[in-house]
Tab-separated table of C-alpha atoms and ligand atoms in Angstrom:
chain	number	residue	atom	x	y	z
A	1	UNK	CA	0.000	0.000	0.000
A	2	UNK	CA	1.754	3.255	-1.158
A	3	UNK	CA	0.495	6.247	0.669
A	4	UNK	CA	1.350	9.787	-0.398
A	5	UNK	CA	1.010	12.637	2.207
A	6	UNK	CA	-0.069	16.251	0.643
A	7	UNK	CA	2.001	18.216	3.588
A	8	UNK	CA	4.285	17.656	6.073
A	9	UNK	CA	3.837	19.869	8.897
A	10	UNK	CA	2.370	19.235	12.349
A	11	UNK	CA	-0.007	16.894	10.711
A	12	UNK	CA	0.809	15.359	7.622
A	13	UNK	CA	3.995	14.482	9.477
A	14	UNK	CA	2.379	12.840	12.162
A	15	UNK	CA	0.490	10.944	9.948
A	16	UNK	CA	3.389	10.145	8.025
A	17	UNK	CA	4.808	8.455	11.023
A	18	UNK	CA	2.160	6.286	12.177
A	19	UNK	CA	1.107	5.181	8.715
A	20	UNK	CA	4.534	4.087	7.890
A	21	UNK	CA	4.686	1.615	10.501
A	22	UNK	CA	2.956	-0.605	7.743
A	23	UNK	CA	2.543	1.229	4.487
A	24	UNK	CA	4.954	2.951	2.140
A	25	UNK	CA	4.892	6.440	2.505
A	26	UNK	CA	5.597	9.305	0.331
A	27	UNK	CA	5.871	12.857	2.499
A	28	UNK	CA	4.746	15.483	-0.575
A	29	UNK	CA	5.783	19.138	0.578
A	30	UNK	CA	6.325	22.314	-1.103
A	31	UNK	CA	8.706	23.542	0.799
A	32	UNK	CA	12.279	22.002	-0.270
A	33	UNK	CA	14.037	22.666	2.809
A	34	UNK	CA	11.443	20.835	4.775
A	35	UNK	CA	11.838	17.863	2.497
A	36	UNK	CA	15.720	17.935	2.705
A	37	UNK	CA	15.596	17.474	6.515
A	38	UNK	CA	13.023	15.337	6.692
A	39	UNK	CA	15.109	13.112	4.155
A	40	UNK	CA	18.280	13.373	6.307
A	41	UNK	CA	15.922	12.020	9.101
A	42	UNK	CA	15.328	15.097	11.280
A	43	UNK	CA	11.722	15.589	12.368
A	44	UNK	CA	10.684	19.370	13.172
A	45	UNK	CA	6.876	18.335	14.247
A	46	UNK	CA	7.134	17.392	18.150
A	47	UNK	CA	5.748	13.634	18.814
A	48	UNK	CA	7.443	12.481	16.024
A	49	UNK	CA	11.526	12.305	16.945
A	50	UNK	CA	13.859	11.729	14.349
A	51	UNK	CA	15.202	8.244	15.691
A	52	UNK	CA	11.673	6.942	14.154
A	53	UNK	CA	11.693	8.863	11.281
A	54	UNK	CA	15.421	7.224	10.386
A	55	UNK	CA	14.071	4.136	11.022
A	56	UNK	CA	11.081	4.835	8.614
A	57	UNK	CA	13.783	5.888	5.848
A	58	UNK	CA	16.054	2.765	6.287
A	59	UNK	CA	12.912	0.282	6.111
A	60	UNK	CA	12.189	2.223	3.185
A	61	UNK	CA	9.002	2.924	4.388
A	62	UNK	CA	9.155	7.204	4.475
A	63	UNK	CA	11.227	9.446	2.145
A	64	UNK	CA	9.780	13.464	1.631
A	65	UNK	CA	9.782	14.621	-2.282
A	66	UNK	CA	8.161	17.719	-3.594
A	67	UNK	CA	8.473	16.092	-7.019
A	68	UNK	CA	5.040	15.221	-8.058
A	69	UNK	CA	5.707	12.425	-10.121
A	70	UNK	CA	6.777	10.375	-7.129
A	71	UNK	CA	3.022	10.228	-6.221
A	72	UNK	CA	1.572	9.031	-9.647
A	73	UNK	CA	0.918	5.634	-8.089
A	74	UNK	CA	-0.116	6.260	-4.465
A	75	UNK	CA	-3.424	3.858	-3.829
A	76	UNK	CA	-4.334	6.736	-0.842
A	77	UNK	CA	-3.446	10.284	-0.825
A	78	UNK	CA	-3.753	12.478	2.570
A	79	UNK	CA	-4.478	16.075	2.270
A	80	UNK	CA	-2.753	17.737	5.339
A	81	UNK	CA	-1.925	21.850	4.180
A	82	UNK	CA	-2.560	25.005	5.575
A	83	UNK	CA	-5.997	26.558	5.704
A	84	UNK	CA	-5.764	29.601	6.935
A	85	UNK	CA	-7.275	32.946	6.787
A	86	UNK	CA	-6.600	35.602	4.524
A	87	UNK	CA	-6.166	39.226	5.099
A	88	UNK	CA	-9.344	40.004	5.495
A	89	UNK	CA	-10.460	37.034	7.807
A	90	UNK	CA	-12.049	35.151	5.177
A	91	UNK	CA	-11.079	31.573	4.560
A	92	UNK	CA	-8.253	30.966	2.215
A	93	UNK	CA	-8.379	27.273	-0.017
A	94	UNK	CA	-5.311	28.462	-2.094
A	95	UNK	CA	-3.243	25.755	-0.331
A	96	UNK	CA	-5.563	23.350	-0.710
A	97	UNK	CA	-6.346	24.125	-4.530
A	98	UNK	CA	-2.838	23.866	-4.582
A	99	UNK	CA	-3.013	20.368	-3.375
A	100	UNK	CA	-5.696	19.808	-5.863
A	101	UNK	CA	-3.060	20.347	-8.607
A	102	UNK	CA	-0.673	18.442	-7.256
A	103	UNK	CA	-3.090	15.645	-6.949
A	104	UNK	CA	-4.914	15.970	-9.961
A	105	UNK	CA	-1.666	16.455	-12.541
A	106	UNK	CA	0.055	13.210	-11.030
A	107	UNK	CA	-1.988	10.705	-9.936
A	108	UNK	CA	-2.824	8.870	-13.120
A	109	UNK	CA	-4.617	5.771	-11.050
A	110	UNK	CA	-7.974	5.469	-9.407
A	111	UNK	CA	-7.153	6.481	-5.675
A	112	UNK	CA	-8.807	7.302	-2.513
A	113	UNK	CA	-8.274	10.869	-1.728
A	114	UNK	CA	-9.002	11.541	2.184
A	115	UNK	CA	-8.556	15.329	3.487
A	116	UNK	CA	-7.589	16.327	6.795
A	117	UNK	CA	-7.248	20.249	6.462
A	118	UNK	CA	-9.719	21.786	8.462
A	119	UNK	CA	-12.136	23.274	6.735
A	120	UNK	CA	-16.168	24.444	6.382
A	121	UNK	CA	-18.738	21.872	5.427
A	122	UNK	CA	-18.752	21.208	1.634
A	123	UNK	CA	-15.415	21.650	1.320
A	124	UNK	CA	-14.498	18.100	-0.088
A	125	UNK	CA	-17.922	17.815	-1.891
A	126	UNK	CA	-18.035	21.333	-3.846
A	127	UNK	CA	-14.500	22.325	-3.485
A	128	UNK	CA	-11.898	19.337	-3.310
A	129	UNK	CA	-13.232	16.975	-5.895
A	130	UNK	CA	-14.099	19.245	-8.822
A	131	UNK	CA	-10.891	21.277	-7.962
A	132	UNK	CA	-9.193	17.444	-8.602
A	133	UNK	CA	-11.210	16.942	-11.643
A	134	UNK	CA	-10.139	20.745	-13.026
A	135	UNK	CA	-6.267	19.642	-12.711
A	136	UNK	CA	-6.442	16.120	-14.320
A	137	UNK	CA	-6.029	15.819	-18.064
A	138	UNK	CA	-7.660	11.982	-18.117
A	139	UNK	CA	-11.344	11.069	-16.298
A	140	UNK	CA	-10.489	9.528	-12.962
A	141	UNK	CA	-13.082	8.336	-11.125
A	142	UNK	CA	-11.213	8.980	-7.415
A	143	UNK	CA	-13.075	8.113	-4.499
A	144	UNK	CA	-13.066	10.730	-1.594
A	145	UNK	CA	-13.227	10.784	2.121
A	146	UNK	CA	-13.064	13.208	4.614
A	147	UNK	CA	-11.258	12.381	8.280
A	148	UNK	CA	-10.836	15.571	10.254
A	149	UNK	CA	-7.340	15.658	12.126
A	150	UNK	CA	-7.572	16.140	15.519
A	151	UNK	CA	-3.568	15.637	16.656
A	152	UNK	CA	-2.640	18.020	19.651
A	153	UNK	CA	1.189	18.555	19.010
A	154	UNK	CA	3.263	18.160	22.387
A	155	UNK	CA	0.448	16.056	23.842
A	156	UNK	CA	1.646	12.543	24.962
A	157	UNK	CA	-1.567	10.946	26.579
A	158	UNK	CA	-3.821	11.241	23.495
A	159	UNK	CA	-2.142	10.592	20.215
A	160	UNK	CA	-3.366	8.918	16.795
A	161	UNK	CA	-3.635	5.680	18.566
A	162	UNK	CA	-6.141	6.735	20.955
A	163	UNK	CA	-7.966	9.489	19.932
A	164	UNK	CA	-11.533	8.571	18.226
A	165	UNK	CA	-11.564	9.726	15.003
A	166	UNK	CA	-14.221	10.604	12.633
A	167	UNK	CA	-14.566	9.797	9.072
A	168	UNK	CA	-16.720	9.733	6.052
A	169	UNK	CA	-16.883	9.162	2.284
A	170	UNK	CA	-18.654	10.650	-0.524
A	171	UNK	CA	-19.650	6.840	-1.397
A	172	UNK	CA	-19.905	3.897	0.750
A	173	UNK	CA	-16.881	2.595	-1.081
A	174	UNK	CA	-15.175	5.436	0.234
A	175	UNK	CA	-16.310	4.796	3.572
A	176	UNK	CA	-15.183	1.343	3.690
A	177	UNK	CA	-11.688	1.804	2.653
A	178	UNK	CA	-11.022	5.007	4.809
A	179	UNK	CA	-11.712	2.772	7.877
A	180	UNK	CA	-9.583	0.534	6.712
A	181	UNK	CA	-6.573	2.548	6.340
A	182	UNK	CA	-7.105	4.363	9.415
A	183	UNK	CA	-7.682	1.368	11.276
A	184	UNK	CA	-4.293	0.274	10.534
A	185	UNK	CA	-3.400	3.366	13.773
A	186	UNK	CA	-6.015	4.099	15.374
A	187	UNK	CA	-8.200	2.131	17.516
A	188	UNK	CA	-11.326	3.778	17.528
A	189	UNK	CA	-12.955	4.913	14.302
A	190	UNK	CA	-16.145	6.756	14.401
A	191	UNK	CA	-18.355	6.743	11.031
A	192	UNK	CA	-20.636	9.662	10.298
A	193	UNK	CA	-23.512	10.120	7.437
A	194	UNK	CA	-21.814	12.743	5.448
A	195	UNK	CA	-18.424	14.067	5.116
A	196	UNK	CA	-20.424	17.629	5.950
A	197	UNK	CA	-21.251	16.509	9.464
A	198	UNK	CA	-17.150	15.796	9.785
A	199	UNK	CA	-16.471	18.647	8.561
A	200	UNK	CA	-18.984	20.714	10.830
A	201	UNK	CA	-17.772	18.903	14.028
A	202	UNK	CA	-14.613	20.026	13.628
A	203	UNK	CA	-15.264	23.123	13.265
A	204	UNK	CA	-17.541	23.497	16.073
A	205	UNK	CA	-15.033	21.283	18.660
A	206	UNK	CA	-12.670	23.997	18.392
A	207	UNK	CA	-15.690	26.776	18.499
A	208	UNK	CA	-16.521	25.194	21.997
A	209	UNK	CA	-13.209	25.875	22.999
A	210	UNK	CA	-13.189	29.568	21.336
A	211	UNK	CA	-16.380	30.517	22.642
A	212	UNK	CA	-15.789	28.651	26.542
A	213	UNK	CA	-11.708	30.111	26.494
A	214	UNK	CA	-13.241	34.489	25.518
A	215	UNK	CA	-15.959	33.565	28.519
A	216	UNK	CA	-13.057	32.656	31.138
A	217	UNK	CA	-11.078	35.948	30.007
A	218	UNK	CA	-14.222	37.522	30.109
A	219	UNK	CA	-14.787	35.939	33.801
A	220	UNK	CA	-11.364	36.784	34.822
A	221	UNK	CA	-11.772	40.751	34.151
A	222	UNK	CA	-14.950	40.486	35.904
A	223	UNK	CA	-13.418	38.904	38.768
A	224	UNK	CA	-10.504	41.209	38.922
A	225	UNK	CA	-13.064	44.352	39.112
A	226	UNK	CA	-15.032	42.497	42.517
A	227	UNK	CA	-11.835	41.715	44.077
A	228	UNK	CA	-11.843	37.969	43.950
A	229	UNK	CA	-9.468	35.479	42.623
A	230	UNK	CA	-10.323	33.878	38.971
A	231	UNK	CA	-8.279	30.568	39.882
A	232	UNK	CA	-10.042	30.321	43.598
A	233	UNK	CA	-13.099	30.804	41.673
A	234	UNK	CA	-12.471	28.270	39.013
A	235	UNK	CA	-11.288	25.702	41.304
A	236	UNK	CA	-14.508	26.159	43.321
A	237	UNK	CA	-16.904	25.424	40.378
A	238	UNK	CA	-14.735	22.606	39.252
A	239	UNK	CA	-15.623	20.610	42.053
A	240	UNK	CA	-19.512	20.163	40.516
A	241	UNK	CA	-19.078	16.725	39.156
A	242	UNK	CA	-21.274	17.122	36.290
A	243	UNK	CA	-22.114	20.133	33.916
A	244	UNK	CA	-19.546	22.185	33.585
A	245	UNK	CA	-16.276	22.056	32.164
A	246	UNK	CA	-12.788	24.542	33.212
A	247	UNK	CA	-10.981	26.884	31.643
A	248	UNK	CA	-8.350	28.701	32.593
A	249	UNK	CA	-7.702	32.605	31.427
A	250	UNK	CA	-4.901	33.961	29.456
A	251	UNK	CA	-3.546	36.671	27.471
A	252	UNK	CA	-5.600	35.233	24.291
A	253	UNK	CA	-5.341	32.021	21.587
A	254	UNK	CA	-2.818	30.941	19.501
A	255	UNK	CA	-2.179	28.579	16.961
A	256	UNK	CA	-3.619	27.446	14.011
A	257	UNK	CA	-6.645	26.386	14.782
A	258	UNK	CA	-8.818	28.325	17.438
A	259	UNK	CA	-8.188	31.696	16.158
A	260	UNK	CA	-8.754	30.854	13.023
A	261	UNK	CA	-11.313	27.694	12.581
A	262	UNK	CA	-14.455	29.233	14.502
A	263	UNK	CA	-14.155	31.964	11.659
A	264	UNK	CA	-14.682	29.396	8.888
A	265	UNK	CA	-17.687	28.336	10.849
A	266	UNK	CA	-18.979	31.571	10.833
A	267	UNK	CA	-18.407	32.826	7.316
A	268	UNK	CA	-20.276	29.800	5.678
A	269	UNK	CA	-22.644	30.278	8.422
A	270	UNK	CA	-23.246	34.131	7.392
A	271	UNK	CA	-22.835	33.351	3.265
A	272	UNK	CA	-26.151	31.028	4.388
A	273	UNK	CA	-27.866	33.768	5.978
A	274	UNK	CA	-27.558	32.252	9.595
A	275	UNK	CA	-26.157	34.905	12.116
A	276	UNK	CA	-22.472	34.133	14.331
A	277	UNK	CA	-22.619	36.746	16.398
A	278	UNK	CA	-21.356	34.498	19.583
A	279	UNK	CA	-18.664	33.156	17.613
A	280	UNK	CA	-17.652	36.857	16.210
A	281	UNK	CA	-17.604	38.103	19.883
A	282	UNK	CA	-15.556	35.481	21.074
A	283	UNK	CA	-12.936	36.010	18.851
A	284	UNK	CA	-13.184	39.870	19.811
A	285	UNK	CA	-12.491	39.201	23.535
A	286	UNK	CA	-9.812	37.295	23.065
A	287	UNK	CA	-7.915	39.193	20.948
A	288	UNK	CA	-8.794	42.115	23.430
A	289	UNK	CA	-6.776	40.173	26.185
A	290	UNK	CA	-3.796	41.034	25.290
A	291	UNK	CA	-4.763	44.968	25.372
A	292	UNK	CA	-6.538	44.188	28.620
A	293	UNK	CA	-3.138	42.268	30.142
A	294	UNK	CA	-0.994	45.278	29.281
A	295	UNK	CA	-3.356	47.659	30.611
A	296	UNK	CA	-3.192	45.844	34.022
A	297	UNK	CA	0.900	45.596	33.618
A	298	UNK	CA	0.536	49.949	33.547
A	299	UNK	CA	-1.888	50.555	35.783
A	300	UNK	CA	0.672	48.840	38.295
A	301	UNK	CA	3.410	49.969	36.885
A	302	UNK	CA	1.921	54.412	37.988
A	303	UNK	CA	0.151	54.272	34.927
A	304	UNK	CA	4.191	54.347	32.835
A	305	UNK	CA	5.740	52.012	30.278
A	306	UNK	CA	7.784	54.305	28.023
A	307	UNK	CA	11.117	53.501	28.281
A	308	UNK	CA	10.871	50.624	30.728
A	309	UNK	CA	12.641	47.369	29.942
A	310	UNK	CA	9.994	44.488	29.112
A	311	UNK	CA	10.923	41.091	29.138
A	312	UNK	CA	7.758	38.695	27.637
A	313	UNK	CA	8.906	35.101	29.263
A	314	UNK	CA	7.596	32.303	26.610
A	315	UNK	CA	6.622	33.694	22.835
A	316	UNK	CA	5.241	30.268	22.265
A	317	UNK	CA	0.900	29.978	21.365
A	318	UNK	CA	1.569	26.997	23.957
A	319	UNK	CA	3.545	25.002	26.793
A	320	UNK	CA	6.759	22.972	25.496
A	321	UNK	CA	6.394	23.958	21.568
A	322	UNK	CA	7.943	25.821	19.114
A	323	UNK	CA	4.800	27.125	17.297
A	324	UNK	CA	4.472	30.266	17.801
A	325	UNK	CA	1.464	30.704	14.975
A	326	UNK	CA	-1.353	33.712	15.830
A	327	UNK	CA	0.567	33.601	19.436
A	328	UNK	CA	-1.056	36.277	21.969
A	329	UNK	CA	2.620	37.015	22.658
A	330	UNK	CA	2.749	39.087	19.299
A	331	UNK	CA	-0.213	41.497	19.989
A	332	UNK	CA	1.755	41.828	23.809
A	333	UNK	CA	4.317	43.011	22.708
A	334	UNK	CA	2.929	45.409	20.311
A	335	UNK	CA	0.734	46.787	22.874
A	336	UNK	CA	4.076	46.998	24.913
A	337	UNK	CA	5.626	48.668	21.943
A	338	UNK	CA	2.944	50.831	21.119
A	339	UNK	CA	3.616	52.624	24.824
A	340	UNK	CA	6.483	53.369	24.835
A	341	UNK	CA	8.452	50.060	26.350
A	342	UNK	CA	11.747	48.869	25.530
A	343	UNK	CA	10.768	44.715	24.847
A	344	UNK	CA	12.687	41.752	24.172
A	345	UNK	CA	11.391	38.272	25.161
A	346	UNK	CA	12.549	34.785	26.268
A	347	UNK	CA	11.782	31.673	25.116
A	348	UNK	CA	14.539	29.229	24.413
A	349	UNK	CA	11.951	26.294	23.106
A	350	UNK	CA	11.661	29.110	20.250
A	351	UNK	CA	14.667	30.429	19.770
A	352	UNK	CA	14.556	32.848	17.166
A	353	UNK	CA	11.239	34.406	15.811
A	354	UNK	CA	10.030	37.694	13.963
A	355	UNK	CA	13.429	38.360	12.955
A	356	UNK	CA	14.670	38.360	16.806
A	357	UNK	CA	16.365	35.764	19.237
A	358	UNK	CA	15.472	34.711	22.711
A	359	UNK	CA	16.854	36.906	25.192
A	360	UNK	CA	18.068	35.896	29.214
A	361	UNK	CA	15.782	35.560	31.643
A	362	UNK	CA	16.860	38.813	33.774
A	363	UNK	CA	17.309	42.090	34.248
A	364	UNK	CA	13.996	43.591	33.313
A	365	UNK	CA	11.748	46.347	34.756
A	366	UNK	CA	9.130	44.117	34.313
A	367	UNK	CA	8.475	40.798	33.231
A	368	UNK	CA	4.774	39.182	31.451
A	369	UNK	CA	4.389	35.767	31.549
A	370	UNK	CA	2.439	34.784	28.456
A	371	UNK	CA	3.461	31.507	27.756
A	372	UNK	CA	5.318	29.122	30.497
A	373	UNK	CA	7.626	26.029	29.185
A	374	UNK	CA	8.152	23.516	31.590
A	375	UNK	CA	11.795	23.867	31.490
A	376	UNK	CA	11.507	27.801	32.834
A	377	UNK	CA	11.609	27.595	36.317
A	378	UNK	CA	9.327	29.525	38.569
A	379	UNK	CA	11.826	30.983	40.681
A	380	UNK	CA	13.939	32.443	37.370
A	381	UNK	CA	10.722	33.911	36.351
A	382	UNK	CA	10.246	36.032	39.550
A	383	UNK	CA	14.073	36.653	39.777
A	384	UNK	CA	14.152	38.181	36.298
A	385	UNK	CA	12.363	41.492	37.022
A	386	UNK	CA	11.014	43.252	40.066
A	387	UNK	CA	7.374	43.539	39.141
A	388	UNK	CA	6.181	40.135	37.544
A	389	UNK	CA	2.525	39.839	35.574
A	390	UNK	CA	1.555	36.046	35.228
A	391	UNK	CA	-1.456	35.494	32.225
A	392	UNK	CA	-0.796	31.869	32.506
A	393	UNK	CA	-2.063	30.914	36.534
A	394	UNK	CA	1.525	28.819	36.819
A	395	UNK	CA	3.705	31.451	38.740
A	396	UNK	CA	2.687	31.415	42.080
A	397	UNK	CA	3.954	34.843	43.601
A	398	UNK	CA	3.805	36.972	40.832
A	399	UNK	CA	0.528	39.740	39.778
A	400	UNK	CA	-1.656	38.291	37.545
A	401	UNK	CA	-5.054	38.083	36.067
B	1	NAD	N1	-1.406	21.673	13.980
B	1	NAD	C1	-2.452	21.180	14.578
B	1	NAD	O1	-2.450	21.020	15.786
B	1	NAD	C2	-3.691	20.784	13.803
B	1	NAD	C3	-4.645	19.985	14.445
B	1	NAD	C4	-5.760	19.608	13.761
B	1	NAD	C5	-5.959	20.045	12.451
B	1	NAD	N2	-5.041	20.830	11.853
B	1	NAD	C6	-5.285	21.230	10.464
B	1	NAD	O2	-4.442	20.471	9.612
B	1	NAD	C7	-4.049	21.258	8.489
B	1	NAD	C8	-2.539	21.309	8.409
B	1	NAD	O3	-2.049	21.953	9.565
B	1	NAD	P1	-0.563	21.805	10.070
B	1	NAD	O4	-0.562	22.283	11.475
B	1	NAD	O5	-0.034	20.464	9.772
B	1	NAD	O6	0.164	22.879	9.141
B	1	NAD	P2	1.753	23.108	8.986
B	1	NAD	O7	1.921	24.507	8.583
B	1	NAD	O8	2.468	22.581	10.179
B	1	NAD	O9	2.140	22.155	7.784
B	1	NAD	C9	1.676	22.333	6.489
B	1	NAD	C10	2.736	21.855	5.539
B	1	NAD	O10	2.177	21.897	4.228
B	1	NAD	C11	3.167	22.356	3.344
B	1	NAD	N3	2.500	22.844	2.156
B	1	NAD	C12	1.859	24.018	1.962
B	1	NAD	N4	1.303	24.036	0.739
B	1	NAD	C13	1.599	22.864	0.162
B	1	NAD	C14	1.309	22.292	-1.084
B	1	NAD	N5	0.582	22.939	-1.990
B	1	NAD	N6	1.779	21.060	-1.361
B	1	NAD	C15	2.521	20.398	-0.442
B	1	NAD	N7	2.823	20.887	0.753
B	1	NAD	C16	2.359	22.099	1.060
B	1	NAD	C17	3.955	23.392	4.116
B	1	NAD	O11	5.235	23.563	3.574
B	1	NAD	C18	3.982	22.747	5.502
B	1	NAD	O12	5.126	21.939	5.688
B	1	NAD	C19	-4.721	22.602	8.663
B	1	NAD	O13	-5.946	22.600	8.002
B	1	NAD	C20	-4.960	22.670	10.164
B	1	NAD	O14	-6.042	23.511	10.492
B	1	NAD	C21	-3.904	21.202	12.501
């Protein structure tokens, strides 16, 4: 079974990984650097270390190409790029139409196309398997599936194995042969009636999270203004055993999918006519957080930032990665900027990002927590400046929300 993988980021890698424990795989990316690594064994996707990916190359079961022609024959082709949001907040298909191409100029043999891009319902029906069509010169009669990717890089007690995964085909046929290359990895397959509904769940599991993450940071300004603490709070309704559900406050989202996936949610909803306004206002309050956390940081600091030294400890969207996509830490520090404060930040998991490097933890006026790596210890934190703002809940001793 030769399997060719459209991507090979945080998930097409992944994928890569487990489904070369028993297929063939051929990593397709577009980005030749990316390929030249991977082919010299050396994962950049945490979960999946290099050891295994060396051992994948010398079974002959992985090598990365972005030469087209090596896919002509795959029996299965993954979908796995980018879909972000353009400019203008709107959802952007270019990568996958890009994909598409790719797909539909090279594969010359009846295959089962699956996608795993996030994206709105209708996608793989209207969008994915005409776009296929466009690009081939000869009538291939493809089947396609849809199996939304639900992976949670840096996460080690839910993985491909053991995280339920939805699928569905545009056919039966479809269907049937999507469960059976996923079940090869994972143990717990869940079918659904239309590849619309898989698409829609996704969507909305990472709306819950939008929607339930802007009502915490929501909570926690509300909290701050009556004097009581968020976390005490927090912990106090967490001990209902049934009907509700925490989450903590912070100085907004990151990463690539709930910043950006609720908003593909709500522009198909609003092309239909049906009103987001909940999911709209989420994604306002969290991007406010940031403005709200540096607010706090010069209110206690007599109302004064210009010309203070800022250090922002952890650039990261998240605890022990490197991703630092749609990261809260980048409307911080512009905030920070914006008053007049002298900023660097530190964040060695990163290392270099925007054009600057991580900087020592010391010697700051002030220091905001926004993102806190395991390896960053709690007492360097509150050494590194005299006044120390916490967003994340992990630094006992310093201000925070
Ligand atoms: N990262 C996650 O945690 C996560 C979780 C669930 C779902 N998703 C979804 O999965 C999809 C992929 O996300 P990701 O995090 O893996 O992205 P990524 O940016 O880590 O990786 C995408 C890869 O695709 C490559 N690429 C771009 N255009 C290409 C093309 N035309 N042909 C071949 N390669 C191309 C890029 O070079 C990159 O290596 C997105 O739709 C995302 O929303 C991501």
């Amino acid at each position: 079974m030769k399997v060719a993988i459209i991507g090979q980021g945080y998930v097409g890698l992944t994928i890569s990984a487990f489904a070369g424990e028993t297929c063939e795989v051929v990593g397709f990316d577009s980005n030749s650097r990316i390929v030249r690594h991977l082919n010299q064994g050396l994962s950049h996707v945490e979960g999946v270390e290099s050891d295994q990916l060396r051992k994948l190359i010398k079974h002959g079961n992985y090598r990365a190409t972005n030469n087209g022609s090596d896919i002509s024959d795959a029996h299965i082709v993954v979908i796995a790029v980018p879909t972000p949001l353009t400019k203008d907040r709107k959802p952007d298909l270019g990568f996958i139409d890009a994909a598409c191409k790719t797909i539909g100029e090279n594969i010359k043999k009846p295959a089962l196309v699956i996608n795993e891009s996030t994206s709105f319902p209708g996608t793989l029906r209207n969008y994915i398997k005409p776009a296929i069509e466009k690009y081939s010169q000869e009538k291939i009669e493809h089947l396609y599936a849809i199996s939304p990717e639900r992976v949670d890089p840096g996460r080690s007690d839910f993985n491909q194995k053991n995280t339920p995964r939805l699928y569905s085909g545009l056919t039966p046929e479809a269907s049937e042969k999507t469960k059976a290359f996923y079940s090869k990895f994972c143990d717990n397959l869940v079918e659904v009636s239309s590849p619309e509904v898989a698409e829609a769940a996704k969507l909305f599991e990472n709306t819950f999270r939008q929607v339930n993450i802007a009502l915490v940071n929501e909570f926690a300004q509300i909290a701050h203004t009556l004097g009581i603490s968020v976390y005490e709070t927090l912990d106090a309704a967490n001990t209902k055993p049934y009907g509700f559900m925490k989450f903590t406050p912070s100085a907004g989202v990151g990463g690539h999918c709930i910043p950006v996936d609720p908003t593909y949610l709500a522009a198909v909803a609003e092309e239909h006519g049906a009103p987001a306004t909940f999911i709209r206002r989420a994604n306002e309050v969290n991007l406010e957080m940031s403005k709200y956390v540096v607010d706090r940081v010069q209110a206690d600091n007599s109302g004064l930032l210009e010309g203070k030294s800022v250090l922002v400890v952890g650039v990261a969207y998240k605890p022990n990665v490197a991703d630092v996509r749609e990261t809260a830490a980048e409307l911080v520090i512009e905030h920070l900027r914006q008053r007049g404060a002298v900023v660097s930040w530190h964040d060695e998991v990163v290392g270099s990002w925007n054009g600057e490097r991580s900087t020592p933890l010391s010697g700051a006026d002030i220091a905001v927590v926004v993102t806190k790596h395991d390896v960053v210890k709690v007492r360097d934190i509150l050494e590194s400046a005299p006044y120390v703002f916490d967003t994340t809940g992990k630094v006992p001793g310093a201000k925070g929300l």
